[in-house]
Amino acid sequence: MKTLTTTEDLAHFCKEAREHPYVTIDTEFLRERTYYSKLCLVQLAMPGDTDDNAVLVDPLAQGLSLEPLYDLFRDTSVVKVFHAARQDLEIFFVEAGVFPDPLFDTQVAAMVCGFGEQVGYETLVRRIAKTGVDKSSRFTDWSRRPLTDAQKSYALADVTHLRKIYEFLAAQLEKTDRTHWVQEEIGILTYPGTYIIEPENAWKRVKTRTTSPKFLAIVRELAKFREGYAQNRNVPRNRVFKDDALVELASTKPRNHGDLGKSRLLLREARKGDIADGILKAIAAGEACPADDMPHVPRKDDKLQVNPALADLLRVLLKAKTETSGVAPKLIATASDLDALAGGQRDVAALSGWRREVFGDDALRLCDGEIALAAKGAQVKIVAL
């Protein structure tokens, strides 16, 4: 098992990798103690059946630059293969503002090829590579050095088996003419907005039953402060204060440090210093928010009027389509997509791209009364009206 610890060695590997049609990639990282993931290891493998052309890259090695890897990412002649790439891509985007191009995600491809929703790497290794994965090093602290041989073997297996998985799935997509389906999904993964959380919008991630605009204005300011504080200091947002404490603060509206000390849910560290000052300023800003700038949550009367019978028919249609296409249902249309269609909305993902081809066109025809559904044995068939 070869571990690269110098920029020169990494550049040599990446130069050789450019002679191949693809390279498989994975990362190991830590995020428990930071806002942004700390990259601890990069695994790379070129095509082949052995471990000879697979390496580990130690980004913690003194003086090592990942720029040769980023140059490989920019080389459009080499496909960069990941499994469940989102967290890996976030790391590289935050670190260097770069996305691998072109990119292939075997989890997305597997869903398109009929392996189910959010299929795990171990499942694909077992079903496609016909082998198993040693799980003994799964909970490793990847920032600690030196790594044991068992840890290195575990990490390397994430890219060596991935070669066979990629080759199988790529062939299946080519055979079924679904390569462009995966490319559409990958477009979301390589969109910068996927990884940028603006503090101004952080409140939308906070769950609360109260929909009062005045209350939500305070929630918005508290979430904005927390997100900015966490980003600037690279600490987890829950280390600043948790969601339940945020909702409590928005409800009790403490006026001073003494009031903060009475909070049941606020961490001790948040009752003093910069965090305490930020909390009090956020609450004051929320209370002073003009009425026309307060967050608005639709009232019950404003909510979509869903035809429940039509929604049920759309679910039957979706089930029939997933059985014939082999594609995971949630990848085609979510429950909210179906309700939106049944409520008359047409700006939904299920009506665009490859989803429209598989499901959307017939869903619209069903909504417009142009087709009906008939059961024949275990099958559901479409009947033109």
Short mmCIF file of C-alpha atoms in Angstrom, two decimals:
data_model
loop_
_atom_site.label_atom_id
_atom_site.label_comp_id
_atom_site.label_asym_id
_atom_site.label_seq_id
_atom_site.Cartn_x
_atom_site.Cartn_y
_atom_site.Cartn_z
CA MET A 1 0.00 0.00 0.00
CA LYS A 2 1.62 3.19 -1.23
CA THR A 3 1.05 6.46 0.64
CA LEU A 4 1.97 9.70 -1.14
CA THR A 5 3.31 12.41 1.15
CA THR A 6 4.97 14.81 -1.31
CA THR A 7 3.61 17.06 -4.05
CA GLU A 8 6.12 15.56 -6.47
CA ASP A 9 4.86 12.01 -5.94
CA LEU A 10 1.25 13.14 -6.25
CA ALA A 11 2.03 14.97 -9.48
CA HIS A 12 3.70 11.84 -10.88
CA PHE A 13 0.64 9.70 -10.06
CA CYS A 14 -1.78 12.24 -11.53
CA LYS A 15 0.27 12.49 -14.70
CA GLU A 16 0.08 8.71 -15.12
CA ALA A 17 -3.65 8.75 -14.32
CA ARG A 18 -4.22 11.06 -17.29
CA GLU A 19 -3.26 8.21 -19.58
CA HIS A 20 -6.37 6.30 -18.49
CA PRO A 21 -10.08 6.84 -19.24
CA TYR A 22 -11.04 7.14 -15.58
CA VAL A 23 -9.76 7.31 -12.01
CA THR A 24 -11.68 6.30 -8.88
CA ILE A 25 -11.59 8.64 -5.88
CA ASP A 26 -12.70 8.67 -2.27
CA THR A 27 -11.88 10.68 0.86
CA GLU A 28 -11.76 10.23 4.59
CA PHE A 29 -12.51 13.25 6.74
CA LEU A 30 -13.63 14.49 10.15
CA ARG A 31 -16.46 16.91 10.85
CA GLU A 32 -17.43 16.36 14.47
CA ARG A 33 -15.40 19.30 15.78
CA THR A 34 -15.53 21.73 12.84
CA TYR A 35 -18.08 23.47 10.61
CA TYR A 36 -16.21 22.51 7.46
CA SER A 37 -14.97 18.96 6.96
CA LYS A 38 -11.29 18.38 7.69
CA LEU A 39 -9.77 16.38 4.84
CA CYS A 40 -7.60 13.60 6.30
CA LEU A 41 -7.00 11.16 3.42
CA VAL A 42 -7.56 10.87 -0.32
CA GLN A 43 -7.71 7.48 -2.05
CA LEU A 44 -7.05 7.15 -5.80
CA ALA A 45 -6.99 4.20 -8.18
CA MET A 46 -6.41 3.80 -11.89
CA PRO A 47 -8.09 1.01 -13.89
CA GLY A 48 -6.89 -2.51 -13.14
CA ASP A 49 -7.51 -5.65 -11.10
CA THR A 50 -4.79 -5.23 -8.47
CA ASP A 51 -3.80 -2.69 -5.83
CA ASP A 52 -0.56 -1.82 -7.64
CA ASN A 53 -1.99 1.30 -9.27
CA ALA A 54 -3.95 2.50 -6.24
CA VAL A 55 -2.55 4.97 -3.72
CA LEU A 56 -3.36 6.84 -0.56
CA VAL A 57 -2.62 10.58 -0.44
CA ASP A 58 -1.90 12.15 2.95
CA PRO A 59 -3.11 15.77 2.84
CA LEU A 60 -1.86 16.22 6.41
CA ALA A 61 1.75 15.62 5.33
CA GLN A 62 3.82 18.75 5.76
CA GLY A 63 4.43 20.62 2.52
CA LEU A 64 2.09 18.49 0.37
CA SER A 65 -0.09 20.47 -2.06
CA LEU A 66 -3.18 18.95 -3.65
CA GLU A 67 -2.88 21.17 -6.73
CA PRO A 68 -1.79 18.24 -8.97
CA LEU A 69 -5.03 16.48 -7.98
CA TYR A 70 -7.04 19.60 -8.78
CA ASP A 71 -5.35 19.77 -12.18
CA LEU A 72 -6.50 16.18 -12.73
CA PHE A 73 -10.01 17.23 -11.74
CA ARG A 74 -9.90 19.89 -14.47
CA ASP A 75 -8.75 17.41 -17.13
CA THR A 76 -11.95 16.64 -19.03
CA SER A 77 -10.42 13.62 -20.78
CA VAL A 78 -10.47 11.58 -17.55
CA VAL A 79 -13.71 10.59 -15.81
CA LYS A 80 -13.54 11.07 -12.04
CA VAL A 81 -15.52 8.30 -10.32
CA PHE A 82 -16.96 8.64 -6.79
CA HIS A 83 -19.59 6.86 -4.76
CA ALA A 84 -22.06 9.19 -2.98
CA ALA A 85 -19.94 12.14 -3.99
CA ARG A 86 -21.73 15.00 -2.28
CA GLN A 87 -19.59 15.27 0.87
CA ASP A 88 -16.38 14.67 -1.09
CA LEU A 89 -17.29 17.41 -3.54
CA GLU A 90 -18.12 19.83 -0.75
CA ILE A 91 -14.63 19.37 0.65
CA PHE A 92 -12.91 20.09 -2.65
CA PHE A 93 -15.22 23.01 -3.44
CA VAL A 94 -14.58 24.63 -0.05
CA GLU A 95 -10.84 23.92 -0.19
CA ALA A 96 -10.13 24.93 -3.78
CA GLY A 97 -13.33 26.04 -5.51
CA VAL A 98 -13.03 23.15 -7.96
CA PHE A 99 -15.32 20.31 -9.06
CA PRO A 100 -14.12 17.12 -10.82
CA ASP A 101 -15.07 17.28 -14.50
CA PRO A 102 -16.41 15.00 -15.84
CA LEU A 103 -17.88 13.35 -12.76
CA PHE A 104 -19.53 9.94 -12.32
CA ASP A 105 -21.36 9.04 -9.12
CA THR A 106 -21.97 5.31 -8.76
CA GLN A 107 -24.73 5.82 -6.17
CA VAL A 108 -26.75 7.92 -8.61
CA ALA A 109 -26.01 5.49 -11.44
CA ALA A 110 -27.04 2.52 -9.29
CA MET A 111 -30.43 4.13 -8.56
CA VAL A 112 -30.97 4.65 -12.27
CA CYS A 113 -29.95 1.04 -12.93
CA GLY A 114 -32.47 -0.46 -10.53
CA PHE A 115 -30.43 -1.02 -7.36
CA GLY A 116 -32.86 0.90 -5.15
CA GLU A 117 -32.76 4.19 -3.29
CA GLN A 118 -29.55 5.53 -1.75
CA VAL A 119 -27.79 2.21 -2.30
CA GLY A 120 -24.67 1.81 -0.17
CA TYR A 121 -21.16 1.06 -1.36
CA GLU A 122 -21.00 -2.25 0.50
CA THR A 123 -24.15 -3.42 -1.28
CA LEU A 124 -22.67 -2.65 -4.68
CA VAL A 125 -19.38 -4.34 -3.77
CA ARG A 126 -21.29 -7.46 -2.79
CA ARG A 127 -23.67 -7.50 -5.75
CA ILE A 128 -21.35 -6.33 -8.54
CA ALA A 129 -17.78 -7.00 -7.41
CA LYS A 130 -18.89 -10.25 -5.72
CA THR A 131 -16.81 -9.70 -2.62
CA GLY A 132 -17.11 -8.16 0.84
CA VAL A 133 -15.78 -5.10 2.64
CA ASP A 134 -13.90 -5.23 5.94
CA LYS A 135 -15.83 -2.93 8.31
CA SER A 136 -13.39 -3.10 11.24
CA SER A 137 -11.88 0.35 10.59
CA ARG A 138 -15.14 2.17 9.87
CA PHE A 139 -14.97 4.40 12.95
CA THR A 140 -11.33 5.40 12.58
CA ASP A 141 -10.13 8.85 13.61
CA TRP A 142 -8.55 9.58 10.23
CA SER A 143 -6.63 12.59 11.54
CA ARG A 144 -4.38 10.43 13.72
CA ARG A 145 -1.02 9.26 12.48
CA PRO A 146 0.41 6.78 11.80
CA LEU A 147 -2.40 4.82 10.16
CA THR A 148 -2.33 1.07 10.66
CA ASP A 149 -2.16 -1.37 7.77
CA ALA A 150 -5.75 -2.39 8.51
CA GLN A 151 -6.89 1.23 8.25
CA LYS A 152 -5.01 1.70 5.00
CA SER A 153 -6.50 -1.48 3.54
CA TYR A 154 -9.99 -0.37 4.52
CA ALA A 155 -9.49 3.03 2.92
CA LEU A 156 -7.97 1.62 -0.26
CA ALA A 157 -10.88 -0.80 -0.74
CA ASP A 158 -13.14 2.21 -1.23
CA VAL A 159 -11.51 2.86 -4.60
CA THR A 160 -10.25 -0.53 -5.78
CA HIS A 161 -13.69 -2.21 -5.81
CA LEU A 162 -15.15 0.99 -7.22
CA ARG A 163 -13.42 0.31 -10.54
CA LYS A 164 -15.46 -2.81 -11.25
CA ILE A 165 -18.65 -1.12 -10.04
CA TYR A 166 -18.07 1.85 -12.35
CA GLU A 167 -17.33 -0.30 -15.38
CA PHE A 168 -20.46 -2.39 -14.81
CA LEU A 169 -22.79 0.57 -14.25
CA ALA A 170 -21.36 2.60 -17.13
CA ALA A 171 -21.96 -0.35 -19.46
CA GLN A 172 -25.53 -0.73 -18.18
CA LEU A 173 -26.25 2.94 -18.75
CA GLU A 174 -24.83 2.79 -22.25
CA LYS A 175 -26.87 -0.32 -23.00
CA THR A 176 -30.13 1.27 -21.81
CA ASP A 177 -29.35 4.72 -23.21
CA ARG A 178 -29.60 6.29 -19.75
CA THR A 179 -26.19 7.93 -19.47
CA HIS A 180 -27.75 11.36 -19.92
CA TRP A 181 -30.09 10.65 -16.98
CA VAL A 182 -27.11 10.38 -14.65
CA GLN A 183 -25.49 13.45 -16.18
CA GLU A 184 -28.60 15.48 -15.33
CA GLU A 185 -28.40 14.41 -11.70
CA ILE A 186 -24.69 15.15 -11.51
CA GLY A 187 -25.43 18.69 -12.67
CA ILE A 188 -26.99 19.24 -9.23
CA LEU A 189 -23.91 17.84 -7.48
CA THR A 190 -21.61 20.24 -9.32
CA TYR A 191 -23.76 23.33 -8.74
CA PRO A 192 -21.99 25.63 -6.23
CA GLY A 193 -25.28 26.61 -4.61
CA THR A 194 -25.64 23.02 -3.39
CA TYR A 195 -22.83 23.62 -0.90
CA ILE A 196 -23.24 27.27 0.06
CA ILE A 197 -25.37 28.02 3.11
CA GLU A 198 -26.09 31.72 3.32
CA PRO A 199 -26.57 32.83 6.94
CA GLU A 200 -29.61 34.87 5.84
CA ASN A 201 -31.37 31.66 4.79
CA ALA A 202 -30.26 29.43 7.68
CA TRP A 203 -33.57 29.94 9.53
CA LYS A 204 -35.37 27.85 6.93
CA ARG A 205 -33.61 24.76 8.31
CA VAL A 206 -34.95 25.33 11.83
CA LYS A 207 -38.09 23.35 12.65
CA THR A 208 -40.73 25.17 14.67
CA ARG A 209 -44.47 24.87 15.04
CA THR A 210 -44.96 28.60 15.51
CA THR A 211 -45.57 30.52 12.28
CA SER A 212 -45.99 34.01 13.70
CA PRO A 213 -44.01 36.44 11.51
CA LYS A 214 -42.71 38.28 14.61
CA PHE A 215 -41.48 35.02 16.12
CA LEU A 216 -39.91 33.90 12.82
CA ALA A 217 -38.15 37.25 12.46
CA ILE A 218 -36.29 36.52 15.71
CA VAL A 219 -35.61 32.92 14.60
CA ARG A 220 -34.15 34.28 11.36
CA GLU A 221 -31.80 36.67 13.15
CA LEU A 222 -30.67 34.05 15.67
CA ALA A 223 -30.02 31.49 12.92
CA LYS A 224 -28.21 34.11 10.85
CA PHE A 225 -25.92 34.98 13.77
CA ARG A 226 -25.27 31.32 14.60
CA GLU A 227 -24.43 30.34 11.02
CA GLY A 228 -22.08 33.27 10.50
CA TYR A 229 -20.38 32.66 13.85
CA ALA A 230 -19.93 28.95 13.08
CA GLN A 231 -18.59 29.60 9.58
CA ASN A 232 -16.14 32.30 10.64
CA ARG A 233 -14.72 30.24 13.49
CA ASN A 234 -15.07 26.85 11.78
CA VAL A 235 -17.02 25.26 14.62
CA PRO A 236 -20.18 23.11 14.36
CA ARG A 237 -23.34 25.21 14.56
CA ASN A 238 -24.59 23.01 17.44
CA ARG A 239 -21.51 24.03 19.44
CA VAL A 240 -22.76 27.61 19.29
CA PHE A 241 -26.30 26.68 20.34
CA LYS A 242 -28.69 23.95 19.25
CA ASP A 243 -31.99 24.32 17.44
CA ASP A 244 -34.06 23.70 20.57
CA ALA A 245 -32.17 26.46 22.37
CA LEU A 246 -32.69 28.76 19.40
CA VAL A 247 -36.45 28.21 19.49
CA GLU A 248 -36.46 28.73 23.27
CA LEU A 249 -34.57 32.03 22.88
CA ALA A 250 -37.01 33.22 20.22
CA SER A 251 -39.88 32.43 22.58
CA THR A 252 -38.47 33.89 25.82
CA LYS A 253 -36.68 36.86 24.19
CA PRO A 254 -34.03 37.44 26.90
CA ARG A 255 -33.01 41.10 27.32
CA ASN A 256 -29.67 40.78 29.07
CA HIS A 257 -26.97 38.37 30.20
CA GLY A 258 -28.88 37.65 33.38
CA ASP A 259 -31.87 36.48 31.37
CA LEU A 260 -29.62 34.25 29.28
CA GLY A 261 -28.49 32.53 32.46
CA LYS A 262 -32.07 31.39 33.04
CA SER A 263 -32.25 29.46 29.76
CA ARG A 264 -32.81 25.73 30.22
CA LEU A 265 -31.27 24.70 26.89
CA LEU A 266 -28.48 27.18 26.20
CA LEU A 267 -24.94 25.84 26.58
CA ARG A 268 -22.92 27.38 29.39
CA GLU A 269 -20.36 28.79 26.94
CA ALA A 270 -23.13 30.63 25.09
CA ARG A 271 -24.26 32.60 28.14
CA LYS A 272 -21.26 34.92 28.07
CA GLY A 273 -18.80 36.57 25.73
CA ASP A 274 -19.25 36.96 21.97
CA ILE A 275 -22.01 34.36 21.66
CA ALA A 276 -24.12 35.95 24.38
CA ASP A 277 -23.64 39.39 22.87
CA GLY A 278 -24.56 38.06 19.43
CA ILE A 279 -27.71 36.39 20.77
CA LEU A 280 -28.94 39.58 22.44
CA LYS A 281 -28.24 41.67 19.32
CA ALA A 282 -30.02 39.12 17.13
CA ILE A 283 -33.11 39.14 19.34
CA ALA A 284 -33.17 42.92 19.35
CA ALA A 285 -32.82 42.99 15.55
CA GLY A 286 -35.63 40.47 15.17
CA GLU A 287 -37.95 42.47 17.40
CA ALA A 288 -37.16 45.65 15.48
CA CYS A 289 -37.81 44.03 12.09
CA PRO A 290 -40.30 46.00 9.95
CA ALA A 291 -43.55 44.17 9.27
CA ASP A 292 -42.97 44.08 5.52
CA ASP A 293 -39.60 42.35 6.02
CA MET A 294 -40.79 39.60 8.35
CA PRO A 295 -40.66 35.97 7.15
CA HIS A 296 -43.97 34.66 5.87
CA VAL A 297 -45.14 31.08 6.16
CA PRO A 298 -48.24 30.25 4.09
CA ARG A 299 -51.42 29.97 6.12
CA LYS A 300 -53.50 26.82 5.91
CA ASP A 301 -55.85 28.68 3.60
CA ASP A 302 -52.93 29.47 1.29
CA LYS A 303 -51.78 25.87 1.01
CA LEU A 304 -52.14 23.82 -2.12
CA GLN A 305 -55.58 22.33 -2.67
CA VAL A 306 -54.70 18.72 -3.44
CA ASN A 307 -57.15 16.35 -5.12
CA PRO A 308 -56.57 13.26 -2.92
CA ALA A 309 -58.04 10.80 -5.43
CA LEU A 310 -55.80 12.14 -8.19
CA ALA A 311 -52.79 12.02 -5.88
CA ASP A 312 -53.51 8.35 -5.19
CA LEU A 313 -53.78 7.64 -8.93
CA LEU A 314 -50.44 9.38 -9.51
CA ARG A 315 -48.86 7.14 -6.87
CA VAL A 316 -50.18 4.08 -8.67
CA LEU A 317 -48.83 5.41 -11.96
CA LEU A 318 -45.44 6.06 -10.37
CA LYS A 319 -45.31 2.54 -8.96
CA ALA A 320 -46.11 1.12 -12.39
CA LYS A 321 -43.43 3.27 -14.01
CA THR A 322 -40.76 2.30 -11.48
CA GLU A 323 -41.51 -1.37 -12.01
CA THR A 324 -41.10 -1.09 -15.77
CA SER A 325 -38.09 1.24 -15.68
CA GLY A 326 -36.32 -0.26 -12.67
CA VAL A 327 -35.56 3.23 -11.34
CA ALA A 328 -35.97 4.03 -7.64
CA PRO A 329 -39.33 5.85 -7.20
CA LYS A 330 -37.98 8.73 -5.09
CA LEU A 331 -35.48 9.48 -7.82
CA ILE A 332 -38.34 10.00 -10.28
CA ALA A 333 -40.84 11.86 -8.10
CA THR A 334 -41.21 12.64 -4.41
CA ALA A 335 -44.47 12.55 -2.47
CA SER A 336 -44.53 16.36 -2.53
CA ASP A 337 -44.09 16.28 -6.33
CA LEU A 338 -47.17 14.06 -6.64
CA ASP A 339 -49.23 16.27 -4.33
CA ALA A 340 -48.14 19.34 -6.27
CA LEU A 341 -49.23 17.74 -9.55
CA ALA A 342 -52.56 16.73 -8.01
CA GLY A 343 -52.97 20.32 -6.84
CA GLY A 344 -52.44 21.76 -10.29
CA GLN A 345 -48.82 22.85 -10.01
CA ARG A 346 -46.56 22.21 -12.97
CA ASP A 347 -43.23 23.60 -11.80
CA VAL A 348 -41.95 20.31 -10.35
CA ALA A 349 -38.84 18.27 -11.01
CA ALA A 350 -40.88 15.27 -12.17
CA LEU A 351 -41.88 17.22 -15.29
CA SER A 352 -38.36 18.04 -16.47
CA GLY A 353 -35.50 16.21 -18.11
CA TRP A 354 -35.43 12.43 -18.14
CA ARG A 355 -38.12 12.28 -15.42
CA ARG A 356 -40.66 13.70 -17.85
CA GLU A 357 -39.68 11.01 -20.33
CA VAL A 358 -40.19 8.22 -17.79
CA PHE A 359 -43.14 9.54 -15.81
CA GLY A 360 -44.01 13.20 -16.31
CA ASP A 361 -45.74 13.06 -19.70
CA ASP A 362 -48.11 10.30 -18.63
CA ALA A 363 -48.66 12.03 -15.28
CA LEU A 364 -49.86 15.13 -17.11
CA ARG A 365 -52.10 13.04 -19.34
CA LEU A 366 -53.58 11.41 -16.25
CA CYS A 367 -54.18 14.81 -14.64
CA ASP A 368 -55.86 16.06 -17.82
CA GLY A 369 -58.15 13.04 -18.08
CA GLU A 370 -56.54 11.76 -21.28
CA ILE A 371 -55.62 8.34 -19.86
CA ALA A 372 -56.90 5.94 -17.22
CA LEU A 373 -55.25 3.15 -15.25
CA ALA A 374 -56.42 -0.44 -15.42
CA ALA A 375 -55.32 -3.44 -13.39
CA LYS A 376 -54.61 -6.70 -15.13
CA GLY A 377 -53.35 -9.35 -12.80
CA ALA A 378 -50.35 -7.94 -10.98
CA GLN A 379 -49.78 -5.28 -13.62
CA VAL A 380 -51.14 -1.76 -14.01
CA LYS A 381 -51.71 -0.67 -17.59
CA ILE A 382 -52.36 2.71 -19.15
CA VAL A 383 -55.57 3.04 -21.13
CA ALA A 384 -56.07 5.94 -23.54
CA LEU A 385 -59.43 7.70 -23.27
#
